[in-house]
Coordinates of C-alpha atoms in Angstrom, one line a residue:
Chain A
M244 CA -16.0 15.2 -37.2
S245 CA -19.4 17.6 -38.3
V246 CA -19.7 21.4 -36.4
R247 CA -22.5 18.8 -34.6
A248 CA -20.2 16.5 -33.2
K249 CA -17.9 18.5 -32.1
R250 CA -20.0 20.3 -30.2
V251 CA -21.0 17.2 -29.1
S252 CA -17.6 15.9 -28.0
A253 CA -16.7 19.5 -26.1
T254 CA -20.0 19.2 -24.2
R255 CA -19.2 15.4 -23.1
E256 CA -15.5 17.0 -22.4
Q257 CA -17.2 19.9 -20.0
I258 CA -19.1 17.4 -18.5
L259 CA -16.6 14.7 -17.4
V260 CA -14.3 17.3 -16.3
A261 CA -17.1 19.6 -13.8
A262 CA -18.3 15.3 -12.7
E263 CA -14.7 14.9 -11.7
R264 CA -13.9 18.4 -9.5
L265 CA -17.4 18.4 -8.0
F266 CA -17.1 14.7 -6.6
A267 CA -13.5 15.3 -5.1
E268 CA -14.0 18.0 -3.8
H269 CA -17.5 17.5 -2.7
G270 CA -18.4 13.5 -2.4
L271 CA -20.4 11.1 -4.3
T272 CA -23.6 12.8 -3.4
V273 CA -23.1 15.4 -5.5
S274 CA -26.3 15.0 -8.4
N275 CA -26.4 15.0 -12.0
R276 CA -28.5 18.2 -11.7
Q277 CA -25.5 19.8 -9.9
I278 CA -23.0 18.1 -12.1
S279 CA -25.0 19.9 -15.4
E280 CA -25.1 23.6 -14.1
A281 CA -21.6 23.3 -13.1
A282 CA -20.4 22.0 -16.8
G283 CA -22.1 25.0 -18.0
Q284 CA -25.4 23.4 -19.2
G285 CA -28.7 24.9 -19.3
N286 CA -30.5 21.9 -19.2
N287 CA -29.9 20.1 -16.2
F288 CA -31.0 16.7 -17.9
A289 CA -27.3 16.8 -19.8
V290 CA -25.9 14.2 -17.9
G291 CA -28.6 12.1 -18.4
Y292 CA -28.7 12.6 -22.0
H293 CA -24.7 12.0 -22.7
F294 CA -24.4 9.8 -20.1
G295 CA -27.4 8.0 -18.4
T296 CA -27.1 7.6 -14.9
K297 CA -24.4 8.5 -12.3
T298 CA -22.1 5.1 -12.4
D299 CA -22.0 5.2 -16.5
L300 CA -20.4 8.6 -16.3
V301 CA -18.1 7.7 -12.9
R302 CA -17.2 4.9 -15.4
A303 CA -16.2 6.7 -18.4
I304 CA -14.2 9.2 -16.2
M305 CA -12.4 6.3 -14.8
H306 CA -11.8 4.8 -18.1
S307 CA -10.9 7.9 -19.9
H308 CA -8.2 8.3 -17.0
Q309 CA -6.7 4.2 -16.4
E310 CA -6.2 4.5 -20.0
Q311 CA -3.7 6.6 -19.5
I312 CA -1.9 5.3 -16.6
E313 CA -1.8 1.8 -18.4
R314 CA 0.2 3.7 -21.1
H315 CA 2.4 4.7 -18.4
R316 CA 2.7 1.1 -17.3
L317 CA 3.4 -0.6 -20.9
R318 CA 6.3 1.3 -20.8
M319 CA 7.3 0.5 -17.5
L320 CA 7.0 -2.7 -18.4
G321 CA 8.7 -3.0 -21.5
Q322 CA 12.0 -1.8 -19.5
V323 CA 12.3 -4.3 -16.4
A324 CA 11.8 -7.2 -18.9
E325 CA 12.1 -9.9 -16.6
S326 CA 13.6 -8.0 -13.6
T327 CA 13.9 -9.5 -9.9
D328 CA 14.4 -6.6 -8.1
L329 CA 11.4 -6.3 -5.7
R330 CA 12.0 -2.6 -5.9
V331 CA 11.8 -2.2 -9.9
W332 CA 8.2 -4.3 -9.9
A333 CA 6.9 -1.9 -6.9
S334 CA 8.1 1.2 -8.8
C335 CA 5.9 -0.7 -11.9
L336 CA 3.3 -0.5 -9.6
V337 CA 3.2 2.7 -8.1
R338 CA 4.8 5.5 -11.2
P339 CA 2.4 4.4 -13.2
Y340 CA -0.1 6.8 -11.0
T341 CA 2.2 8.9 -9.9
E342 CA 3.6 9.5 -12.9
H343 CA -0.5 10.1 -14.9
L344 CA -1.0 12.5 -11.6
A345 CA 2.0 14.7 -11.9
A346 CA 1.0 15.0 -16.1
L347 CA -2.4 16.5 -14.7
G348 CA -1.1 19.4 -13.4
S349 CA -1.8 20.8 -10.2
P350 CA -5.0 21.1 -8.8
S351 CA -5.9 17.7 -10.1
W352 CA -8.7 15.9 -8.6
F353 CA -8.7 12.1 -9.9
A354 CA -7.1 10.7 -6.7
R355 CA -9.2 12.0 -4.6
F356 CA -12.2 10.7 -6.9
A357 CA -10.7 7.4 -7.6
A358 CA -10.5 7.0 -3.5
Q359 CA -13.9 7.4 -3.4
V360 CA -15.2 5.5 -5.9
A361 CA -12.3 2.6 -4.5
T362 CA -14.3 3.2 -1.5
D363 CA -18.5 3.1 -2.2
P364 CA -19.6 -0.1 -2.0
M365 CA -21.8 0.0 -5.2
L366 CA -19.3 2.0 -7.7
R367 CA -16.2 -0.3 -6.4
A368 CA -17.2 -2.4 -9.2
I369 CA -16.0 0.1 -11.8
M370 CA -12.7 0.6 -9.7
I371 CA -12.3 -3.0 -10.4
D372 CA -13.4 -3.6 -14.0
E373 CA -11.5 -0.5 -15.3
A374 CA -8.6 -0.9 -13.1
L375 CA -7.5 -3.9 -11.3
L376 CA -8.4 -6.4 -14.1
R377 CA -6.1 -5.0 -16.6
P378 CA -4.0 -7.7 -17.6
S379 CA -0.6 -5.4 -17.6
L380 CA -1.5 -5.1 -13.5
L381 CA -1.9 -8.7 -13.5
R382 CA 1.3 -8.9 -14.6
V383 CA 2.8 -6.4 -12.2
I384 CA 1.7 -8.0 -9.4
E385 CA 2.8 -11.6 -10.6
G386 CA 6.2 -9.7 -11.5
L387 CA 6.2 -9.1 -7.5
H388 CA 4.7 -12.2 -6.1
A389 CA 8.4 -13.8 -7.7
C390 CA 10.6 -11.5 -6.3
L391 CA 8.7 -13.3 -2.9
P392 CA 8.6 -16.6 -3.0
A393 CA 9.1 -17.4 0.4
L394 CA 6.2 -15.2 1.6
P395 CA 3.2 -17.4 2.1
E396 CA 0.7 -17.1 -0.8
E397 CA -1.7 -15.8 1.5
V398 CA 0.3 -13.0 2.8
R399 CA 1.5 -12.4 -0.6
R400 CA -2.1 -11.5 -1.5
E401 CA -2.8 -9.9 1.6
R402 CA 0.3 -7.4 1.3
S403 CA -0.5 -6.6 -2.6
D404 CA -4.2 -5.7 -1.4
M405 CA -2.1 -3.6 1.6
A406 CA -0.2 -1.7 -1.1
R407 CA -3.0 -0.9 -3.7
L408 CA -4.9 0.8 -0.8
L409 CA -1.9 2.5 -0.3
I410 CA -1.1 4.1 -3.2
E411 CA -5.1 4.9 -3.5
H412 CA -5.2 7.0 -0.5
V413 CA -1.8 8.4 -0.2
C414 CA -2.2 10.1 -3.6
A415 CA -5.2 11.1 -2.6
E416 CA -4.5 12.6 0.6
R417 CA -1.7 14.6 -1.2
E418 CA -3.6 15.5 -4.1
R419 CA -6.1 17.3 -1.2
A420 CA -3.7 18.6 0.9
L421 CA -2.1 19.9 -2.4
A422 CA -5.5 21.5 -3.3
E423 CA -6.3 23.3 0.1
G424 CA -2.6 24.2 0.7
T425 CA -1.7 22.4 4.0
G426 CA 1.4 21.0 4.3
T427 CA 2.9 17.3 2.6
P428 CA 5.9 15.5 3.3
R429 CA 6.9 15.2 -0.5
A430 CA 7.5 18.0 -2.5
T431 CA 6.5 15.9 -5.4
W432 CA 4.9 13.1 -7.0
D433 CA 8.2 11.6 -8.1
D434 CA 9.2 12.1 -4.4
T435 CA 5.8 11.1 -3.0
A436 CA 6.5 7.5 -4.9
T437 CA 10.0 6.7 -4.1
G438 CA 8.4 7.2 -0.2
L439 CA 6.3 4.9 -1.1
I440 CA 8.1 2.4 -2.6
D441 CA 10.1 2.5 0.4
A442 CA 7.3 1.7 2.7
L443 CA 6.2 -0.5 0.2
V444 CA 9.3 -3.0 0.1
G445 CA 9.7 -2.6 3.5
Q446 CA 6.0 -4.1 4.2
W447 CA 6.9 -6.8 1.3
L448 CA 9.9 -7.8 3.4
A449 CA 8.6 -8.0 6.7
P450 CA 8.9 -11.0 8.9
V451 CA 5.5 -12.9 9.2
T452 CA 4.5 -13.8 13.2
N453 CA 2.1 -16.6 12.0
A454 CA 1.6 -17.8 9.0
P455 CA -2.3 -17.4 8.2
V456 CA -4.8 -20.0 7.4
M457 CA -7.0 -19.2 4.6
N458 CA -10.6 -18.9 5.2
A459 CA -12.3 -19.0 1.5
Chain B
M38 CA -36.2 7.8 32.4
S39 CA -40.1 8.3 31.2
V40 CA -42.1 5.7 28.8
R41 CA -41.5 8.5 26.6
A42 CA -37.8 9.0 26.7
K43 CA -37.4 5.2 27.2
R44 CA -39.5 5.3 23.2
V45 CA -37.1 8.8 21.7
S46 CA -34.1 6.9 22.8
A47 CA -34.8 3.1 21.4
T48 CA -36.1 4.7 18.3
R49 CA -32.6 6.9 17.9
E50 CA -31.1 3.6 18.4
Q51 CA -33.5 2.2 15.4
I52 CA -32.4 5.0 12.9
L53 CA -28.5 4.8 14.5
V54 CA -28.4 1.0 13.4
A55 CA -30.3 1.3 10.2
A56 CA -28.3 4.4 9.0
E57 CA -24.9 2.5 9.7
R58 CA -26.3 -0.1 7.9
L59 CA -27.7 1.6 4.6
F60 CA -24.3 3.9 4.6
A61 CA -22.2 0.7 4.8
E62 CA -24.0 -1.1 2.0
H63 CA -25.0 1.2 -0.4
G64 CA -22.8 4.3 0.3
L65 CA -23.3 7.7 1.3
T66 CA -25.5 9.0 -1.3
V67 CA -28.6 7.0 0.8
S68 CA -31.6 9.6 1.4
N69 CA -32.5 10.1 5.2
R70 CA -35.7 9.0 3.7
Q71 CA -34.4 5.5 3.3
I72 CA -32.7 5.6 6.6
S73 CA -36.2 6.9 7.9
E74 CA -37.9 3.5 6.2
A75 CA -35.5 1.4 6.9
A76 CA -35.6 1.9 10.7
G77 CA -38.9 1.5 10.3
Q78 CA -40.3 5.4 11.2
G79 CA -43.9 6.0 9.6
N80 CA -42.3 9.2 9.6
N81 CA -40.0 10.3 7.0
F82 CA -38.9 13.0 8.9
A83 CA -37.8 11.2 11.7
V84 CA -34.0 11.5 10.6
G85 CA -34.1 15.3 10.8
Y86 CA -36.6 15.6 13.9
H87 CA -34.1 12.9 16.3
F88 CA -30.7 14.3 15.0
G89 CA -30.8 17.3 12.2
T90 CA -29.1 16.7 9.0
K91 CA -27.2 13.9 7.6
T92 CA -23.6 15.4 8.9
D93 CA -25.2 15.1 12.6
L94 CA -26.6 12.1 12.1
V95 CA -22.8 10.8 10.7
R96 CA -21.2 12.1 14.0
A97 CA -23.9 10.2 16.1
I98 CA -22.2 6.8 14.7
M99 CA -18.9 7.9 14.8
H100 CA -18.8 9.0 18.1
S101 CA -21.0 6.3 19.7
H102 CA -17.7 3.4 17.7
Q103 CA -15.2 6.0 18.6
E104 CA -16.0 5.7 22.2
Q105 CA -15.8 2.2 22.7
I106 CA -12.2 2.2 20.7
E107 CA -11.2 4.3 23.0
R108 CA -12.0 1.9 26.2
H109 CA -9.7 -0.7 24.3
R110 CA -6.8 2.2 23.7
L111 CA -6.8 3.3 27.4
R112 CA -7.0 -0.4 28.5
M113 CA -3.9 -1.2 26.4
L114 CA -2.0 2.2 27.0
G115 CA -1.9 1.3 30.4
Q116 CA -0.3 -1.7 30.1
V117 CA 2.4 -0.6 28.1
A118 CA 3.6 2.2 30.4
E119 CA 6.9 3.4 28.8
S120 CA 7.4 0.3 26.4
T121 CA 10.3 1.3 23.8
D122 CA 9.2 -1.8 21.3
L123 CA 7.6 -0.8 18.0
R124 CA 5.8 -3.4 17.9
V125 CA 3.9 -2.8 20.8
W126 CA 3.4 0.7 20.1
A127 CA 1.8 -0.6 16.5
S128 CA -0.2 -3.0 18.6
C129 CA -1.6 0.0 20.1
L130 CA -2.6 1.5 17.0
V131 CA -4.2 -1.1 15.2
R132 CA -5.7 -3.5 18.1
P133 CA -8.4 -0.8 19.8
Y134 CA -9.8 -0.9 16.4
T135 CA -10.0 -4.9 15.5
E136 CA -10.7 -5.5 18.8
H137 CA -13.7 -3.3 18.9
L138 CA -14.8 -4.7 15.3
A139 CA -14.6 -8.3 16.9
A140 CA -16.4 -7.3 19.9
L141 CA -19.3 -5.9 17.3
G142 CA -19.8 -9.5 15.8
S143 CA -20.8 -10.2 12.1
P144 CA -21.6 -9.2 10.0
S145 CA -20.5 -5.6 11.5
W146 CA -20.9 -1.9 9.1
F147 CA -18.5 0.0 11.2
A148 CA -15.5 -0.7 9.2
R149 CA -17.3 0.1 5.7
F150 CA -19.4 3.1 7.1
A151 CA -16.0 4.4 9.0
A152 CA -13.5 3.9 5.6
Q153 CA -16.4 6.1 3.5
V154 CA -16.8 8.7 6.1
A155 CA -12.7 9.2 6.3
T156 CA -12.7 9.7 2.5
D157 CA -15.5 11.5 1.8
P158 CA -14.3 15.4 1.2
M159 CA -17.5 16.8 3.5
L160 CA -18.0 14.5 5.9
R161 CA -14.0 13.4 6.9
A162 CA -13.7 16.6 9.5
I163 CA -15.3 14.3 11.6
M164 CA -13.3 11.3 11.4
I165 CA -10.7 13.9 12.3
D166 CA -12.5 15.4 15.2
E167 CA -14.0 12.2 16.3
A168 CA -11.1 10.0 15.9
L169 CA -7.7 11.5 15.0
L170 CA -7.4 14.5 17.2
R171 CA -8.3 11.9 20.6
P172 CA -5.1 12.4 23.3
S173 CA -5.1 8.9 23.4
L174 CA -4.4 8.1 19.4
L175 CA -1.8 11.4 20.0
R176 CA -0.3 9.3 23.1
V177 CA -0.1 6.3 21.0
I178 CA 1.9 8.3 17.8
E179 CA 3.8 10.4 20.2
G180 CA 5.1 6.6 21.6
L181 CA 5.5 5.0 18.0
H182 CA 7.7 8.1 17.1
A183 CA 9.9 7.9 19.9
C184 CA 10.4 4.6 18.6
L185 CA 12.2 5.6 15.9
P186 CA 14.7 8.5 16.2
A187 CA 16.8 8.0 13.4
L188 CA 13.7 8.8 10.9
P189 CA 13.4 12.0 9.6
E190 CA 10.4 13.8 11.4
E191 CA 8.4 13.7 7.9
V192 CA 9.1 10.5 7.1
R193 CA 7.7 9.9 10.4
R194 CA 4.5 11.6 10.2
E195 CA 4.0 9.9 5.9
R196 CA 4.3 6.2 7.4
S197 CA 1.9 7.4 10.3
D198 CA -0.6 8.4 8.0
M199 CA 0.1 5.4 5.9
A200 CA -0.5 2.9 8.6
R201 CA -3.9 5.1 9.4
L202 CA -4.9 4.7 6.1
L203 CA -4.2 0.8 6.1
I204 CA -5.7 0.1 8.9
E205 CA -9.0 2.0 8.2
H206 CA -9.3 0.6 4.5
V207 CA -7.8 -2.5 5.3
C208 CA -10.6 -3.9 8.2
A209 CA -13.4 -2.1 5.8
E210 CA -12.5 -4.8 2.8
R211 CA -12.1 -7.3 5.4
E212 CA -15.6 -6.5 6.8
R213 CA -17.2 -6.6 3.4
A214 CA -15.5 -10.2 2.1
L215 CA -17.0 -11.2 5.6
A216 CA -20.2 -9.7 4.6
E217 CA -20.0 -11.1 0.9
G218 CA -18.5 -14.6 1.5
T219 CA -15.9 -14.2 -0.4
G220 CA -12.5 -15.2 1.3
T221 CA -9.7 -13.1 3.7
P222 CA -6.2 -13.6 4.0
R223 CA -7.0 -14.1 8.0
A224 CA -9.4 -16.2 10.1
T225 CA -10.0 -13.3 12.3
W226 CA -9.8 -9.4 13.4
D227 CA -7.1 -11.2 15.7
D228 CA -5.1 -12.1 13.2
T229 CA -5.8 -9.5 11.0
A230 CA -4.2 -7.4 13.6
T231 CA -1.4 -9.6 13.3
G232 CA -1.0 -9.2 9.6
L233 CA -0.9 -5.2 9.7
I234 CA 1.2 -5.1 12.7
D235 CA 3.2 -7.2 10.7
A236 CA 3.8 -4.9 7.5
L237 CA 3.7 -1.6 9.5
V238 CA 6.5 -2.5 11.4
G239 CA 8.4 -3.3 8.0
Q240 CA 7.5 -0.1 6.8
W241 CA 8.4 2.5 9.5
L242 CA 11.9 0.1 9.5
A243 CA 11.9 0.3 6.1
P244 CA 15.4 2.1 4.8
V245 CA 14.8 5.8 3.6
T246 CA 15.9 6.3 -0.5
N247 CA 15.9 10.4 0.1
A248 CA 15.7 12.7 3.4
P249 CA 12.4 14.6 1.7
V250 CA 12.2 18.4 2.2
M251 CA 9.0 19.4 3.4
N252 CA 6.8 21.1 1.2
A253 CA 4.5 23.3 4.5

């Protein structure tokens, strides 16, 4: 890599780190200008120059984390093979994310960033593209659903949506509590995963009061 | 009310409606200027004049809805008295919100607005003040916890946090699916509440793998 290419790469990395942190701590209204400043760039247009729009920047942050989460997930998938144990599949859903967050060390910012992106009406498409449509994740959901043959299809779908929302937002709230030094119910990300898996298994196994009628 | 007071009140209402809709559909980055325009105000500073900052505007929207949700909750609390049925208390947690959303008609925007406010690092304090600290809600959580005497205190707290996150975000996703005409697993808000209550009861009754150690 040339000296110039190395410098460009270091600048891009500084911008990604600054942006993720500002989004996590101040929200998605943070401007490209504020990010350029926080990244130590004299040029207020550094974000635009290196990434294009704010959407492109958000996608770059999301992509880099999801690649790492994917690696944890593929490793776990290699271990579970054709398991029919719901708890094993719930682990494959939860632990790739909590292991990634643990690996980031403390403080981390990604969980708060990701929860906001997933909730934003314009940016959520990025979450869908970069995270939710990954074949390895669809394989986990398939494995989960195979453990629940008696559950109506709509309820399986409903509870898998619930699982995704719960993992996203429980991790974001825990990350915030760690950053702010307020209490958290679990000492480690590993324990947090255990608590999530307990709750999700309970949720998936819960009796269904009314079989819903699909409203497509 | 004087003619002038009536006109001011109508303008405020137009701004509240326009702001809630723009936040729901385009995100919290929407500017006061865009809101003033969408509310049909020739003056781009109408939001500032009538509400102050964006934070004040968000609080006004949240307050007005939470007052209505509170009325549903107080009515339900009046009916349950000293019930020891977990499902009854889960209903008191879920249905005041889904009944409010049903009463708003379709399309509604509040659930998407509220989920973003709850996830935003700066604005979430408004959700805490206007919704989570209401005595009637704390009474419901107390009623819930009384049905779960065997659950360690930290796990009760963890699962109540999970319940809040689930209700918030499941309702926001359903509202978005209704607005966009994509499918939803449940035909009505009433059925959505039933699905949430089933899942939450399953979650609260789930066995605890490891009693966590409090990290305060």
